[in-house]
PDB file of C-alpha atoms in Angstrom:
ATOM      1  CA  MET X   1      -0.426  -0.005   0.304  1.00  0.00           C
ATOM      2  CA  ASP X   2       1.404   3.312  -1.238  1.00  0.00           C
ATOM      3  CA  GLN X   3       2.624   5.079   2.359  1.00  0.00           C
ATOM      4  CA  GLU X   4       2.045   8.430   1.498  1.00  0.00           C
ATOM      5  CA  LEU X   5      -1.970   7.892   1.467  1.00  0.00           C
ATOM      6  CA  THR X   6      -1.714   5.908   4.218  1.00  0.00           C
ATOM      7  CA  ARG X   7       0.589   9.089   5.955  1.00  0.00           C
ATOM      8  CA  TYR X   8      -1.761  11.314   5.628  1.00  0.00           C
ATOM      9  CA  LEU X   9      -4.728  10.185   6.244  1.00  0.00           C
ATOM     10  CA  ASN X  10      -2.192   9.598   9.430  1.00  0.00           C
ATOM     11  CA  ASP X  11      -1.830  12.772   9.650  1.00  0.00           C
ATOM     12  CA  HIS X  12      -5.016  14.050   9.569  1.00  0.00           C
ATOM     13  CA  LEU X  13      -6.007  11.596  12.261  1.00  0.00           C
ATOM     14  CA  ALA X  14      -3.216  14.085  14.926  1.00  0.00           C
ATOM     15  CA  GLY X  15      -4.474  17.141  14.052  1.00  0.00           C
ATOM     16  CA  SER X  16      -8.133  16.023  14.035  1.00  0.00           C
ATOM     17  CA  SER X  17      -6.383  15.061  17.447  1.00  0.00           C
ATOM     18  CA  GLY X  18      -4.532  18.259  18.341  1.00  0.00           C
ATOM     19  CA  ALA X  19      -8.916  19.993  17.382  1.00  0.00           C
ATOM     20  CA  LEU X  20     -10.638  17.776  19.960  1.00  0.00           C
ATOM     21  CA  LEU X  21      -8.684  19.426  22.560  1.00  0.00           C
ATOM     22  CA  LEU X  22      -8.778  22.818  21.521  1.00  0.00           C
ATOM     23  CA  ILE X  23     -12.632  22.900  21.176  1.00  0.00           C
ATOM     24  CA  GLN X  24     -12.263  20.940  24.394  1.00  0.00           C
ATOM     25  CA  GLU X  25     -10.783  24.083  25.592  1.00  0.00           C
ATOM     26  CA  LEU X  26     -13.610  26.397  23.519  1.00  0.00           C
ATOM     27  CA  ALA X  27     -16.546  24.328  24.968  1.00  0.00           C
ATOM     28  CA  ASP X  28     -14.324  25.031  28.602  1.00  0.00           C
ATOM     29  CA  HIS X  29     -13.742  28.780  28.737  1.00  0.00           C
ATOM     30  CA  HIS X  30     -17.897  29.326  27.391  1.00  0.00           C
ATOM     31  CA  ASP X  31     -20.252  29.826  29.790  1.00  0.00           C
ATOM     32  CA  ALA X  32     -22.367  30.823  27.581  1.00  0.00           C
ATOM     33  CA  PRO X  33     -25.586  27.750  26.527  1.00  0.00           C
ATOM     34  CA  GLU X  34     -25.274  28.290  23.046  1.00  0.00           C
ATOM     35  CA  ALA X  35     -21.060  28.593  22.793  1.00  0.00           C
ATOM     36  CA  ARG X  36     -20.973  25.765  24.729  1.00  0.00           C
ATOM     37  CA  GLY X  37     -23.415  23.867  22.846  1.00  0.00           C
ATOM     38  CA  PHE X  38     -21.917  24.825  18.750  1.00  0.00           C
ATOM     39  CA  PHE X  39     -18.516  23.523  21.125  1.00  0.00           C
ATOM     40  CA  LEU X  40     -19.578  20.882  22.378  1.00  0.00           C
ATOM     41  CA  ASP X  41     -21.772  19.247  18.958  1.00  0.00           C
ATOM     42  CA  LEU X  42     -18.197  20.433  16.521  1.00  0.00           C
ATOM     43  CA  LYS X  43     -16.355  17.708  18.468  1.00  0.00           C
ATOM     44  CA  GLU X  44     -19.001  15.127  18.178  1.00  0.00           C
ATOM     45  CA  LYS X  45     -19.289  15.848  14.525  1.00  0.00           C
ATOM     46  CA  VAL X  46     -14.953  16.030  14.409  1.00  0.00           C
ATOM     47  CA  GLU X  47     -14.438  12.802  16.732  1.00  0.00           C
ATOM     48  CA  ALA X  48     -17.176  10.660  13.983  1.00  0.00           C
ATOM     49  CA  ASP X  49     -14.563  11.984  11.242  1.00  0.00           C
ATOM     50  CA  ARG X  50     -11.432  10.541  12.905  1.00  0.00           C
ATOM     51  CA  SER X  51     -14.585   7.491  13.203  1.00  0.00           C
ATOM     52  CA  LEU X  52     -14.428   7.821   9.310  1.00  0.00           C
ATOM     53  CA  LEU X  53     -10.809   8.167   8.606  1.00  0.00           C
ATOM     54  CA  LYS X  54      -9.697   4.935  11.146  1.00  0.00           C
ATOM     55  CA  GLU X  55     -11.969   3.104   9.253  1.00  0.00           C
ATOM     56  CA  LEU X  56     -10.185   3.940   5.438  1.00  0.00           C
ATOM     57  CA  LEU X  57      -7.482   2.953   6.556  1.00  0.00           C
ATOM     58  CA  GLU X  58      -8.366  -0.088   8.188  1.00  0.00           C
ATOM     59  CA  ARG X  59     -10.425  -0.584   5.172  1.00  0.00           C
ATOM     60  CA  ILE X  60      -6.551  -0.520   2.826  1.00  0.00           C
ATOM     61  CA  GLY X  61      -5.742  -2.733   5.027  1.00  0.00           C
ATOM     62  CA  GLN X  62      -3.452  -0.425   7.426  1.00  0.00           C
ATOM     63  CA  SER X  63      -3.376   0.950  10.574  1.00  0.00           C
ATOM     64  CA  PRO X  64      -3.847   4.024  12.395  1.00  0.00           C
ATOM     65  CA  SER X  65      -0.017   5.631  13.858  1.00  0.00           C
ATOM     66  CA  THR X  66      -0.640   6.459  17.594  1.00  0.00           C
ATOM     67  CA  LEU X  67       2.785   7.752  17.966  1.00  0.00           C
ATOM     68  CA  LEU X  68       1.799  10.668  14.595  1.00  0.00           C
ATOM     69  CA  GLN X  69      -1.726  11.146  16.355  1.00  0.00           C
ATOM     70  CA  VAL X  70       0.720  11.428  19.961  1.00  0.00           C
ATOM     71  CA  ALA X  71       2.667  13.830  17.812  1.00  0.00           C
ATOM     72  CA  GLY X  72      -0.028  15.480  16.905  1.00  0.00           C
ATOM     73  CA  GLY X  73      -1.444  16.097  20.853  1.00  0.00           C
ATOM     74  CA  VAL X  74       1.994  16.872  21.854  1.00  0.00           C
ATOM     75  CA  ALA X  75       1.761  20.021  18.912  1.00  0.00           C
ATOM     76  CA  ALA X  76      -1.221  20.619  19.951  1.00  0.00           C
ATOM     77  CA  ARG X  77      -0.510  21.157  23.908  1.00  0.00           C
ATOM     78  CA  ILE X  78       2.379  23.351  22.672  1.00  0.00           C
ATOM     79  CA  GLY X  79       0.534  25.187  20.485  1.00  0.00           C
ATOM     80  CA  GLY X  80      -2.319  25.677  23.468  1.00  0.00           C
ATOM     81  CA  ILE X  81       0.093  27.484  25.840  1.00  0.00           C
ATOM     82  CA  LYS X  82       0.539  29.926  23.268  1.00  0.00           C
ATOM     83  CA  LEU X  83      -3.152  29.701  23.632  1.00  0.00           C
ATOM     84  CA  MET X  84      -3.220  29.909  27.152  1.00  0.00           C
ATOM     85  CA  TRP X  85      -1.199  32.582  27.453  1.00  0.00           C
ATOM     86  CA  GLU X  86      -3.671  34.516  25.355  1.00  0.00           C
ATOM     87  CA  GLN X  87      -6.051  33.074  27.753  1.00  0.00           C
ATOM     88  CA  ILE X  88      -9.217  31.338  25.364  1.00  0.00           C
ATOM     89  CA  GLU X  89     -12.260  33.807  26.539  1.00  0.00           C
ATOM     90  CA  PRO X  90     -14.800  35.501  25.193  1.00  0.00           C
ATOM     91  CA  GLY X  91     -12.883  38.846  25.085  1.00  0.00           C
ATOM     92  CA  LYS X  92      -9.638  38.428  25.135  1.00  0.00           C
ATOM     93  CA  LEU X  93      -6.963  37.846  21.836  1.00  0.00           C
ATOM     94  CA  GLY X  94      -6.558  33.907  22.713  1.00  0.00           C
ATOM     95  CA  LEU X  95     -10.140  33.393  21.572  1.00  0.00           C
ATOM     96  CA  PHE X  96     -10.119  34.693  17.794  1.00  0.00           C
ATOM     97  CA  GLU X  97      -6.593  32.332  17.090  1.00  0.00           C
ATOM     98  CA  ALA X  98      -8.319  29.574  18.321  1.00  0.00           C
ATOM     99  CA  LEU X  99     -10.968  30.001  16.277  1.00  0.00           C
ATOM    100  CA  GLU X 100      -9.152  30.908  13.108  1.00  0.00           C
ATOM    101  CA  MET X 101      -6.928  27.569  14.039  1.00  0.00           C
ATOM    102  CA  LEU X 102      -9.870  25.835  14.002  1.00  0.00           C
ATOM    103  CA  ALA X 103     -10.963  26.999  10.753  1.00  0.00           C
ATOM    104  CA  LEU X 104      -8.587  27.068   8.617  1.00  0.00           C
ATOM    105  CA  GLY X 105      -8.255  23.037  10.485  1.00  0.00           C
ATOM    106  CA  VAL X 106     -11.440  22.676   9.018  1.00  0.00           C
ATOM    107  CA  GLN X 107     -10.026  23.758   6.293  1.00  0.00           C
ATOM    108  CA  GLY X 108      -8.052  20.798   5.773  1.00  0.00           C
ATOM    109  CA  LYS X 109     -10.236  18.552   6.592  1.00  0.00           C
ATOM    110  CA  ARG X 110     -12.591  20.920   3.926  1.00  0.00           C
ATOM    111  CA  LEU X 111      -8.942  19.470   1.234  1.00  0.00           C
ATOM    112  CA  LEU X 112      -8.171  16.219   2.566  1.00  0.00           C
ATOM    113  CA  TRP X 113     -12.081  14.442   2.038  1.00  0.00           C
ATOM    114  CA  VAL X 114     -11.757  16.662  -1.809  1.00  0.00           C
ATOM    115  CA  ALA X 115      -8.782  14.716  -2.718  1.00  0.00           C
ATOM    116  CA  LEU X 116      -9.460  11.265  -1.264  1.00  0.00           C
ATOM    117  CA  GLY X 117     -12.280  11.920  -3.660  1.00  0.00           C
ATOM    118  CA  GLU X 118     -10.688  12.499  -6.537  1.00  0.00           C
ATOM    119  CA  ILE X 119      -9.410   8.990  -6.009  1.00  0.00           C
ATOM    120  CA  THR X 120     -12.102   6.743  -5.220  1.00  0.00           C
ATOM    121  CA  SER X 121     -11.920   5.168  -8.176  1.00  0.00           C
ATOM    122  CA  TRP X 122      -8.619   3.590  -7.470  1.00  0.00           C
ATOM    123  CA  PHE X 123     -10.479   2.681  -3.633  1.00  0.00           C
ATOM    124  CA  PRO X 124     -12.684  -0.301  -4.080  1.00  0.00           C
ATOM    125  CA  GLU X 125     -12.815   0.299  -0.077  1.00  0.00           C
ATOM    126  CA  TRP X 126     -14.374   3.407  -0.239  1.00  0.00           C
ATOM    127  CA  ARG X 127     -16.240   3.398  -3.067  1.00  0.00           C
ATOM    128  CA  ASP X 128     -19.891   3.508  -0.621  1.00  0.00           C
ATOM    129  CA  ILE X 129     -17.893   6.743   0.740  1.00  0.00           C
ATOM    130  CA  ASP X 130     -19.691  10.598  -0.269  1.00  0.00           C
ATOM    131  CA  PHE X 131     -16.305  12.053  -0.391  1.00  0.00           C
ATOM    132  CA  ALA X 132     -18.398  15.332  -1.659  1.00  0.00           C
ATOM    133  CA  GLU X 133     -21.008  15.403   1.474  1.00  0.00           C
ATOM    134  CA  LEU X 134     -18.123  15.532   3.857  1.00  0.00           C
ATOM    135  CA  GLU X 135     -17.290  17.814   1.707  1.00  0.00           C
ATOM    136  CA  LEU X 136     -19.959  19.778   1.921  1.00  0.00           C
ATOM    137  CA  GLN X 137     -20.313  19.539   5.994  1.00  0.00           C
ATOM    138  CA  ALA X 138     -16.624  20.835   6.163  1.00  0.00           C
ATOM    139  CA  ILE X 139     -17.704  23.622   4.511  1.00  0.00           C
ATOM    140  CA  GLN X 140     -20.948  24.744   7.658  1.00  0.00           C
ATOM    141  CA  GLN X 141     -18.246  23.126   9.884  1.00  0.00           C
ATOM    142  CA  ARG X 142     -15.875  26.001   8.983  1.00  0.00           C
ATOM    143  CA  ASP X 143     -18.529  28.699   8.136  1.00  0.00           C
ATOM    144  CA  ASP X 144     -19.844  28.363  11.545  1.00  0.00           C
ATOM    145  CA  ILE X 145     -16.798  28.506  13.333  1.00  0.00           C
ATOM    146  CA  GLU X 146     -16.787  31.751  10.897  1.00  0.00           C
ATOM    147  CA  LEU X 147     -19.288  33.644  12.006  1.00  0.00           C
ATOM    148  CA  TRP X 148     -17.706  33.013  15.663  1.00  0.00           C
ATOM    149  CA  ARG X 149     -14.414  33.627  14.412  1.00  0.00           C
ATOM    150  CA  ILE X 150     -15.951  37.537  13.349  1.00  0.00           C
ATOM    151  CA  GLU X 151     -17.430  37.694  16.830  1.00  0.00           C
ATOM    152  CA  ALA X 152     -14.795  37.225  18.894  1.00  0.00           C
ATOM    153  CA  ALA X 153     -12.646  39.975  15.954  1.00  0.00           C
ATOM    154  CA  LEU X 154     -14.888  42.693  16.694  1.00  0.00           C
ATOM    155  CA  ASP X 155     -15.212  42.014  21.007  1.00  0.00           C
ATOM    156  CA  ILE X 156     -10.903  41.878  20.804  1.00  0.00           C
ATOM    157  CA  LEU X 157     -10.165  43.578  17.861  1.00  0.00           C
ATOM    158  CA  ALA X 158     -11.890  46.207  17.635  1.00  0.00           C
ATOM    159  CA  ASP X 159     -11.995  46.811  21.123  1.00  0.00           C
ATOM    160  CA  VAL X 160      -8.441  47.742  20.797  1.00  0.00           C
ATOM    161  CA  GLU X 161      -9.479  50.347  17.814  1.00  0.00           C
ATOM    162  CA  ARG X 162     -12.584  52.266  20.299  1.00  0.00           C
ATOM    163  CA  ARG X 163      -9.957  52.281  22.711  1.00  0.00           C
ATOM    164  CA  SER X 164      -7.394  53.946  20.261  1.00  0.00           C
ATOM    165  CA  GLY X 165      -9.912  56.618  19.918  1.00  0.00           C
ATOM    166  CA  ARG X 166     -10.005  55.486  15.970  1.00  0.00           C
ATOM    167  CA  ASN X 167     -13.500  56.378  14.637  1.00  0.00           C
ATOM    168  CA  PRO X 168     -14.637  53.729  11.739  1.00  0.00           C
TER     169      PRO X 168
END
């Protein structure tokens, strides 16, 4: 089996490990039920995508790389140190940056589904997977995160401008 494909899928599994940690942090730092609910729902969706990635690997006779998943978790924790410094809570720069990181990660997931959809004809084990639908789901997730990211931008970045006396 092509090692590049196995590595690519495992890299996305590792990234999803980091995403889950970040999403849980976002949920933990929001008291508003709507925000907390959004992030917990998103966490379930990312967990489902992780399960699918593991299944895709298994269908082609490969297994998830524990080493890469641990590395993804470590990288997320290292990145999280900066975000914790900035504080992942409403009105703080850390929240805005965390949402931006999460939006980029989900965009990467969308691109994963596009790439896999393009090569499905070579993998009969995957022909029952609707990669186009997975792409649409990723687009919706990214767009939903973007709404929260823009709200955070207005809270923190516009507030800086207001404090400096600038007018829109």
